[in-house]
């Protein structure tokens, strides 16, 4: 059978850039297909309603709802509307664990969730953030999430839901992921070199810290002469996290220890470490 996976992107976080691509990296899987609907940059009600209606018309076996601040009324309403239509949902969002009451409420629902703690808020001040700065920041963040292992854990969690659908499970029978992507969770099993592991873990911790710096610069500081250097410093932290990840990857390459887990055409994940080996 072909599993239908819906990807509803509401606004933008870095995890949303790669969500469907992580499931079919060579575009040759025959066991699943994806459909993506997006609200663009906005989280307005009319934009979200458009996504929900398109997703309901597609009729996926399950839907991944990706958004910043997944406890906001817009993303919350979107997943509730999809669930009411009989579509199981997995929420992917940035770090909402600090919003204790809202996160506790999400944990009590039937929704799956993957909380990407390092998918940090951008420095959204007009005096600093132009389109190129935005793209550069997201590029650095994507690299951090990829090399630390956070994207791999996200991909495997969604693969496991696809596998359940292939086994005949549907609706409430699906066991949906409930993951808080901490630094320890992200780097687990990802590195053969202990120094690479340490660098990647440090990078993830640095990326997590960026959100707090940007909250201070965007919401807690007055005067452009005061908040502009704060958000600029947050972007510098993310750049250094990316460079640490690059160093970790190079260490792994230097000892021929890069772990690769490609999909086969039937969706099976295979694995290899040595570059001049075939995956098994």
mmCIF file of C-alpha atoms in Angstrom:
data_model
loop_
_atom_site.group_PDB
_atom_site.id
_atom_site.type_symbol
_atom_site.label_atom_id
_atom_site.label_comp_id
_atom_site.label_asym_id
_atom_site.label_seq_id
_atom_site.Cartn_x
_atom_site.Cartn_y
_atom_site.Cartn_z
ATOM 1 C CA UNK A 1 0.000 0.000 0.000
ATOM 2 C CA UNK A 2 0.964 3.657 -0.385
ATOM 3 C CA UNK A 3 0.761 5.650 2.838
ATOM 4 C CA UNK A 4 -0.482 9.211 2.436
ATOM 5 C CA UNK A 5 1.384 11.656 4.689
ATOM 6 C CA UNK A 6 0.157 15.233 5.008
ATOM 7 C CA UNK A 7 2.553 18.041 5.936
ATOM 8 C CA UNK A 8 0.786 21.185 7.164
ATOM 9 C CA UNK A 9 3.271 24.047 7.480
ATOM 10 C CA UNK A 10 1.974 26.997 9.474
ATOM 11 C CA UNK A 11 4.429 29.873 9.482
ATOM 12 C CA UNK A 12 8.062 28.794 9.593
ATOM 13 C CA UNK A 13 10.529 26.950 11.741
ATOM 14 C CA UNK A 14 13.659 25.262 10.399
ATOM 15 C CA UNK A 15 12.219 21.796 11.009
ATOM 16 C CA UNK A 16 9.486 22.602 8.518
ATOM 17 C CA UNK A 17 12.009 23.286 5.762
ATOM 18 C CA UNK A 18 12.998 19.628 5.667
ATOM 19 C CA UNK A 19 9.999 17.742 7.100
ATOM 20 C CA UNK A 20 8.820 15.903 3.975
ATOM 21 C CA UNK A 21 12.282 15.675 2.421
ATOM 22 C CA UNK A 22 13.644 13.691 5.367
ATOM 23 C CA UNK A 23 11.146 10.923 4.639
ATOM 24 C CA UNK A 24 12.171 10.416 1.000
ATOM 25 C CA UNK A 25 15.668 11.818 0.502
ATOM 26 C CA UNK A 26 16.126 10.359 -3.003
ATOM 27 C CA UNK A 27 12.480 10.734 -4.084
ATOM 28 C CA UNK A 28 12.264 7.011 -4.888
ATOM 29 C CA UNK A 29 10.114 5.559 -2.098
ATOM 30 C CA UNK A 30 7.174 3.582 -3.430
ATOM 31 C CA UNK A 31 5.463 2.929 -0.091
ATOM 32 C CA UNK A 32 4.464 6.504 0.741
ATOM 33 C CA UNK A 33 3.659 9.896 -0.713
ATOM 34 C CA UNK A 34 3.538 13.353 0.811
ATOM 35 C CA UNK A 35 1.290 16.347 0.278
ATOM 36 C CA UNK A 36 2.325 19.710 1.682
ATOM 37 C CA UNK A 37 0.019 22.661 2.341
ATOM 38 C CA UNK A 38 1.364 25.907 3.789
ATOM 39 C CA UNK A 39 0.013 29.107 5.259
ATOM 40 C CA UNK A 40 3.106 30.902 3.992
ATOM 41 C CA UNK A 41 4.712 33.214 6.498
ATOM 42 C CA UNK A 42 1.514 34.057 8.375
ATOM 43 C CA UNK A 43 -0.501 32.436 11.159
ATOM 44 C CA UNK A 44 -3.727 34.316 10.479
ATOM 45 C CA UNK A 45 -7.026 32.439 10.724
ATOM 46 C CA UNK A 46 -7.789 32.642 7.000
ATOM 47 C CA UNK A 47 -4.347 31.308 6.094
ATOM 48 C CA UNK A 48 -4.646 28.394 8.507
ATOM 49 C CA UNK A 49 -8.185 27.596 7.359
ATOM 50 C CA UNK A 50 -6.880 27.297 3.788
ATOM 51 C CA UNK A 51 -4.297 24.746 4.908
ATOM 52 C CA UNK A 52 -6.833 22.731 6.882
ATOM 53 C CA UNK A 53 -9.323 22.575 4.012
ATOM 54 C CA UNK A 54 -6.649 21.485 1.529
ATOM 55 C CA UNK A 55 -5.387 18.837 3.939
ATOM 56 C CA UNK A 56 -8.882 17.469 4.579
ATOM 57 C CA UNK A 57 -9.451 17.273 0.820
ATOM 58 C CA UNK A 58 -6.231 15.248 0.428
ATOM 59 C CA UNK A 59 -7.274 12.807 3.151
ATOM 60 C CA UNK A 60 -3.905 11.676 4.553
ATOM 61 C CA UNK A 61 -3.440 8.639 6.774
ATOM 62 C CA UNK A 62 -1.862 11.046 9.235
ATOM 63 C CA UNK A 63 -0.767 14.662 9.229
ATOM 64 C CA UNK A 64 2.352 16.427 10.504
ATOM 65 C CA UNK A 65 1.513 19.958 11.692
ATOM 66 C CA UNK A 66 4.674 22.084 11.786
ATOM 67 C CA UNK A 67 4.634 25.560 13.310
ATOM 68 C CA UNK A 68 6.407 27.904 15.686
ATOM 69 C CA UNK A 69 4.850 28.107 19.152
ATOM 70 C CA UNK A 70 2.526 25.181 18.660
ATOM 71 C CA UNK A 71 0.322 26.143 21.632
ATOM 72 C CA UNK A 72 -0.941 29.316 19.906
ATOM 73 C CA UNK A 73 -4.643 29.336 18.991
ATOM 74 C CA UNK A 74 -3.922 29.014 15.244
ATOM 75 C CA UNK A 75 -1.811 25.835 15.274
ATOM 76 C CA UNK A 76 -3.918 24.375 18.082
ATOM 77 C CA UNK A 77 -7.118 25.023 16.138
ATOM 78 C CA UNK A 78 -5.620 23.509 12.977
ATOM 79 C CA UNK A 79 -4.738 20.187 14.592
ATOM 80 C CA UNK A 80 -8.069 20.042 16.407
ATOM 81 C CA UNK A 81 -9.939 20.602 13.128
ATOM 82 C CA UNK A 82 -7.908 17.879 11.424
ATOM 83 C CA UNK A 83 -8.478 15.483 14.323
ATOM 84 C CA UNK A 84 -12.210 16.194 14.156
ATOM 85 C CA UNK A 85 -12.040 15.108 10.505
ATOM 86 C CA UNK A 86 -10.520 11.798 11.610
ATOM 87 C CA UNK A 87 -6.915 12.644 10.704
ATOM 88 C CA UNK A 88 -4.303 11.729 13.361
ATOM 89 C CA UNK A 89 -1.780 14.526 13.901
ATOM 90 C CA UNK A 90 1.849 14.826 14.972
ATOM 91 C CA UNK A 91 2.819 18.313 16.135
ATOM 92 C CA UNK A 92 6.345 19.526 15.370
ATOM 93 C CA UNK A 93 7.229 22.804 17.027
ATOM 94 C CA UNK A 94 9.952 24.739 18.800
ATOM 95 C CA UNK A 95 10.533 24.641 22.549
ATOM 96 C CA UNK A 96 7.156 25.029 24.251
ATOM 97 C CA UNK A 97 8.202 23.137 27.378
ATOM 98 C CA UNK A 98 8.701 26.458 29.199
ATOM 99 C CA UNK A 99 4.956 27.114 28.793
ATOM 100 C CA UNK A 100 4.228 24.547 31.466
ATOM 101 C CA UNK A 101 0.422 24.619 31.556
ATOM 102 C CA UNK A 102 0.034 24.577 27.774
ATOM 103 C CA UNK A 103 2.612 21.818 27.326
ATOM 104 C CA UNK A 104 0.985 19.741 30.074
ATOM 105 C CA UNK A 105 -2.340 20.117 28.266
ATOM 106 C CA UNK A 106 -0.796 18.954 24.963
ATOM 107 C CA UNK A 107 0.667 15.890 26.668
ATOM 108 C CA UNK A 108 -2.806 14.891 27.836
ATOM 109 C CA UNK A 109 -4.241 14.893 24.305
ATOM 110 C CA UNK A 110 -4.135 12.163 21.667
ATOM 111 C CA UNK A 111 -1.804 14.234 19.478
ATOM 112 C CA UNK A 112 1.753 13.136 18.887
ATOM 113 C CA UNK A 113 4.457 15.742 19.296
ATOM 114 C CA UNK A 114 8.137 16.328 18.591
ATOM 115 C CA UNK A 115 9.450 19.364 20.466
ATOM 116 C CA UNK A 116 12.618 20.605 18.737
ATOM 117 C CA UNK A 117 14.301 22.485 21.577
ATOM 118 C CA UNK A 118 17.134 23.791 19.369
ATOM 119 C CA UNK A 119 14.805 25.099 16.630
ATOM 120 C CA UNK A 120 15.235 28.566 18.060
ATOM 121 C CA UNK A 121 13.311 31.756 17.362
ATOM 122 C CA UNK A 122 14.978 34.110 14.878
ATOM 123 C CA UNK A 123 16.149 37.668 15.688
ATOM 124 C CA UNK A 124 13.126 39.348 14.084
ATOM 125 C CA UNK A 125 13.980 43.030 14.437
ATOM 126 C CA UNK A 126 13.662 45.135 11.261
ATOM 127 C CA UNK A 127 16.903 47.003 12.006
ATOM 128 C CA UNK A 128 18.726 43.657 11.798
ATOM 129 C CA UNK A 129 16.713 41.024 9.941
ATOM 130 C CA UNK A 130 16.541 41.316 6.164
ATOM 131 C CA UNK A 131 15.765 38.426 3.768
ATOM 132 C CA UNK A 132 19.419 37.387 3.442
ATOM 133 C CA UNK A 133 20.001 37.384 7.204
ATOM 134 C CA UNK A 134 16.840 35.280 7.589
ATOM 135 C CA UNK A 135 18.009 32.761 4.980
ATOM 136 C CA UNK A 136 21.530 32.614 6.426
ATOM 137 C CA UNK A 137 20.193 31.970 9.941
ATOM 138 C CA UNK A 138 17.880 29.208 8.781
ATOM 139 C CA UNK A 139 20.718 27.614 6.807
ATOM 140 C CA UNK A 140 22.890 27.523 9.919
ATOM 141 C CA UNK A 141 20.029 26.132 12.009
ATOM 142 C CA UNK A 142 19.181 23.427 9.467
ATOM 143 C CA UNK A 143 22.809 22.290 9.592
ATOM 144 C CA UNK A 144 22.745 22.135 13.405
ATOM 145 C CA UNK A 145 19.551 20.072 13.434
ATOM 146 C CA UNK A 146 20.885 17.773 10.718
ATOM 147 C CA UNK A 147 24.383 17.039 11.995
ATOM 148 C CA UNK A 148 23.545 16.776 15.706
ATOM 149 C CA UNK A 149 21.054 14.005 14.930
ATOM 150 C CA UNK A 150 17.838 15.881 15.730
ATOM 151 C CA UNK A 151 16.548 15.514 12.173
ATOM 152 C CA UNK A 152 17.365 11.789 12.134
ATOM 153 C CA UNK A 153 15.325 11.216 15.311
ATOM 154 C CA UNK A 154 12.433 13.204 13.835
ATOM 155 C CA UNK A 155 12.610 11.230 10.578
ATOM 156 C CA UNK A 156 12.713 7.848 12.308
ATOM 157 C CA UNK A 157 9.765 8.793 14.531
ATOM 158 C CA UNK A 158 7.665 9.622 11.458
ATOM 159 C CA UNK A 159 8.927 6.508 9.640
ATOM 160 C CA UNK A 160 7.610 4.435 12.530
ATOM 161 C CA UNK A 161 4.137 5.940 12.109
ATOM 162 C CA UNK A 162 4.280 5.151 8.376
ATOM 163 C CA UNK A 163 5.243 1.560 9.228
ATOM 164 C CA UNK A 164 2.218 1.250 11.520
ATOM 165 C CA UNK A 165 -0.105 2.397 8.737
ATOM 166 C CA UNK A 166 1.475 -0.170 6.416
ATOM 167 C CA UNK A 167 0.680 -2.815 9.054
ATOM 168 C CA UNK A 168 -2.991 -1.840 8.851
ATOM 169 C CA UNK A 169 -3.315 0.421 11.873
ATOM 170 C CA UNK A 170 -5.300 3.630 11.554
ATOM 171 C CA UNK A 171 -6.787 6.461 13.560
ATOM 172 C CA UNK A 172 -6.703 5.985 17.313
ATOM 173 C CA UNK A 173 -4.773 2.704 16.925
ATOM 174 C CA UNK A 174 -1.646 4.578 15.826
ATOM 175 C CA UNK A 175 1.041 5.038 18.475
ATOM 176 C CA UNK A 176 2.191 8.600 17.795
ATOM 177 C CA UNK A 177 5.592 9.913 18.942
ATOM 178 C CA UNK A 178 5.885 11.984 22.096
ATOM 179 C CA UNK A 179 9.423 13.334 22.003
ATOM 180 C CA UNK A 180 11.201 16.288 23.588
ATOM 181 C CA UNK A 181 14.340 16.650 21.485
ATOM 182 C CA UNK A 182 16.956 17.483 24.104
ATOM 183 C CA UNK A 183 20.675 17.564 23.345
ATOM 184 C CA UNK A 184 21.091 14.058 24.770
ATOM 185 C CA UNK A 185 18.236 12.727 22.634
ATOM 186 C CA UNK A 186 19.552 14.389 19.474
ATOM 187 C CA UNK A 187 23.138 13.105 19.611
ATOM 188 C CA UNK A 188 22.352 9.617 20.904
ATOM 189 C CA UNK A 189 23.880 6.969 18.616
ATOM 190 C CA UNK A 190 24.992 9.514 16.003
ATOM 191 C CA UNK A 191 28.781 9.561 16.321
ATOM 192 C CA UNK A 192 31.672 7.125 16.310
ATOM 193 C CA UNK A 193 34.247 9.709 17.494
ATOM 194 C CA UNK A 194 33.798 10.941 21.085
ATOM 195 C CA UNK A 195 35.161 14.393 20.255
ATOM 196 C CA UNK A 196 32.661 14.721 17.415
ATOM 197 C CA UNK A 197 29.926 13.696 19.851
ATOM 198 C CA UNK A 198 31.050 16.359 22.349
ATOM 199 C CA UNK A 199 31.185 19.086 19.700
ATOM 200 C CA UNK A 200 27.719 18.215 18.398
ATOM 201 C CA UNK A 201 26.250 18.141 21.881
ATOM 202 C CA UNK A 202 27.790 21.547 22.615
ATOM 203 C CA UNK A 203 26.354 22.872 19.351
ATOM 204 C CA UNK A 204 22.849 21.720 20.254
ATOM 205 C CA UNK A 205 23.083 23.349 23.677
ATOM 206 C CA UNK A 206 24.246 26.590 22.044
ATOM 207 C CA UNK A 207 21.386 26.522 19.549
ATOM 208 C CA UNK A 208 18.899 26.019 22.404
ATOM 209 C CA UNK A 209 20.226 29.138 24.107
ATOM 210 C CA UNK A 210 19.575 31.314 21.057
ATOM 211 C CA UNK A 211 15.820 31.463 21.684
ATOM 212 C CA UNK A 212 16.288 33.110 25.070
ATOM 213 C CA UNK A 213 18.634 35.717 23.641
ATOM 214 C CA UNK A 214 16.203 36.548 20.842
ATOM 215 C CA UNK A 215 13.245 36.758 23.224
ATOM 216 C CA UNK A 216 15.217 39.350 25.182
ATOM 217 C CA UNK A 217 16.120 41.275 22.027
ATOM 218 C CA UNK A 218 12.684 41.093 20.396
ATOM 219 C CA UNK A 219 10.315 41.517 23.353
ATOM 220 C CA UNK A 220 12.130 42.724 26.462
ATOM 221 C CA UNK A 221 14.463 45.482 25.274
ATOM 222 C CA UNK A 222 13.580 48.996 24.093
ATOM 223 C CA UNK A 223 15.611 51.177 21.722
ATOM 224 C CA UNK A 224 17.153 49.930 18.485
ATOM 225 C CA UNK A 225 20.622 50.826 19.740
ATOM 226 C CA UNK A 226 20.052 48.332 22.574
ATOM 227 C CA UNK A 227 18.151 45.452 20.965
ATOM 228 C CA UNK A 228 19.987 45.323 17.619
ATOM 229 C CA UNK A 229 23.278 44.048 19.092
ATOM 230 C CA UNK A 230 21.361 41.534 21.214
ATOM 231 C CA UNK A 231 19.668 39.844 18.242
ATOM 232 C CA UNK A 232 22.905 40.085 16.258
ATOM 233 C CA UNK A 233 24.691 38.250 19.067
ATOM 234 C CA UNK A 234 22.053 35.494 18.984
ATOM 235 C CA UNK A 235 22.717 34.931 15.290
ATOM 236 C CA UNK A 236 26.445 34.790 16.011
ATOM 237 C CA UNK A 237 25.826 32.063 18.585
ATOM 238 C CA UNK A 238 23.900 30.051 15.981
ATOM 239 C CA UNK A 239 26.728 30.514 13.477
ATOM 240 C CA UNK A 240 29.253 29.195 15.998
ATOM 241 C CA UNK A 241 26.964 26.226 16.702
ATOM 242 C CA UNK A 242 26.918 25.500 12.963
ATOM 243 C CA UNK A 243 30.727 25.686 12.804
ATOM 244 C CA UNK A 244 31.016 23.235 15.706
ATOM 245 C CA UNK A 245 28.725 20.870 13.806
ATOM 246 C CA UNK A 246 30.900 21.234 10.738
ATOM 247 C CA UNK A 247 33.956 20.343 12.824
ATOM 248 C CA UNK A 248 32.125 17.316 14.244
ATOM 249 C CA UNK A 249 31.215 16.116 10.752
ATOM 250 C CA UNK A 250 34.799 16.528 9.555
ATOM 251 C CA UNK A 251 36.090 14.521 12.529
ATOM 252 C CA UNK A 252 33.687 11.717 11.635
ATOM 253 C CA UNK A 253 34.800 11.835 7.996
ATOM 254 C CA UNK A 254 38.475 11.788 8.976
ATOM 255 C CA UNK A 255 38.062 8.400 10.700
ATOM 256 C CA UNK A 256 35.635 7.081 8.059
ATOM 257 C CA UNK A 257 32.947 6.982 10.744
ATOM 258 C CA UNK A 258 29.980 8.872 9.264
ATOM 259 C CA UNK A 259 26.805 6.919 9.998
ATOM 260 C CA UNK A 260 24.405 6.756 7.029
ATOM 261 C CA UNK A 261 20.878 5.339 7.160
ATOM 262 C CA UNK A 262 19.267 5.665 3.721
ATOM 263 C CA UNK A 263 15.790 4.490 2.759
ATOM 264 C CA UNK A 264 15.268 1.720 0.238
ATOM 265 C CA UNK A 265 12.487 1.989 -2.305
ATOM 266 C CA UNK A 266 10.112 0.026 -0.072
ATOM 267 C CA UNK A 267 10.773 2.371 2.864
ATOM 268 C CA UNK A 268 13.122 0.036 4.738
ATOM 269 C CA UNK A 269 16.003 1.845 6.446
ATOM 270 C CA UNK A 270 19.434 0.353 5.889
ATOM 271 C CA UNK A 271 22.731 1.385 7.440
ATOM 272 C CA UNK A 272 26.426 1.775 6.734
ATOM 273 C CA UNK A 273 29.458 3.497 8.235
ATOM 274 C CA UNK A 274 32.439 2.959 5.934
ATOM 275 C CA UNK A 275 32.222 5.223 2.886
ATOM 276 C CA UNK A 276 33.184 2.505 0.392
ATOM 277 C CA UNK A 277 30.636 -0.001 1.680
ATOM 278 C CA UNK A 278 27.110 -0.850 0.618
ATOM 279 C CA UNK A 279 24.296 -0.222 3.106
ATOM 280 C CA UNK A 280 22.766 -3.327 4.700
#
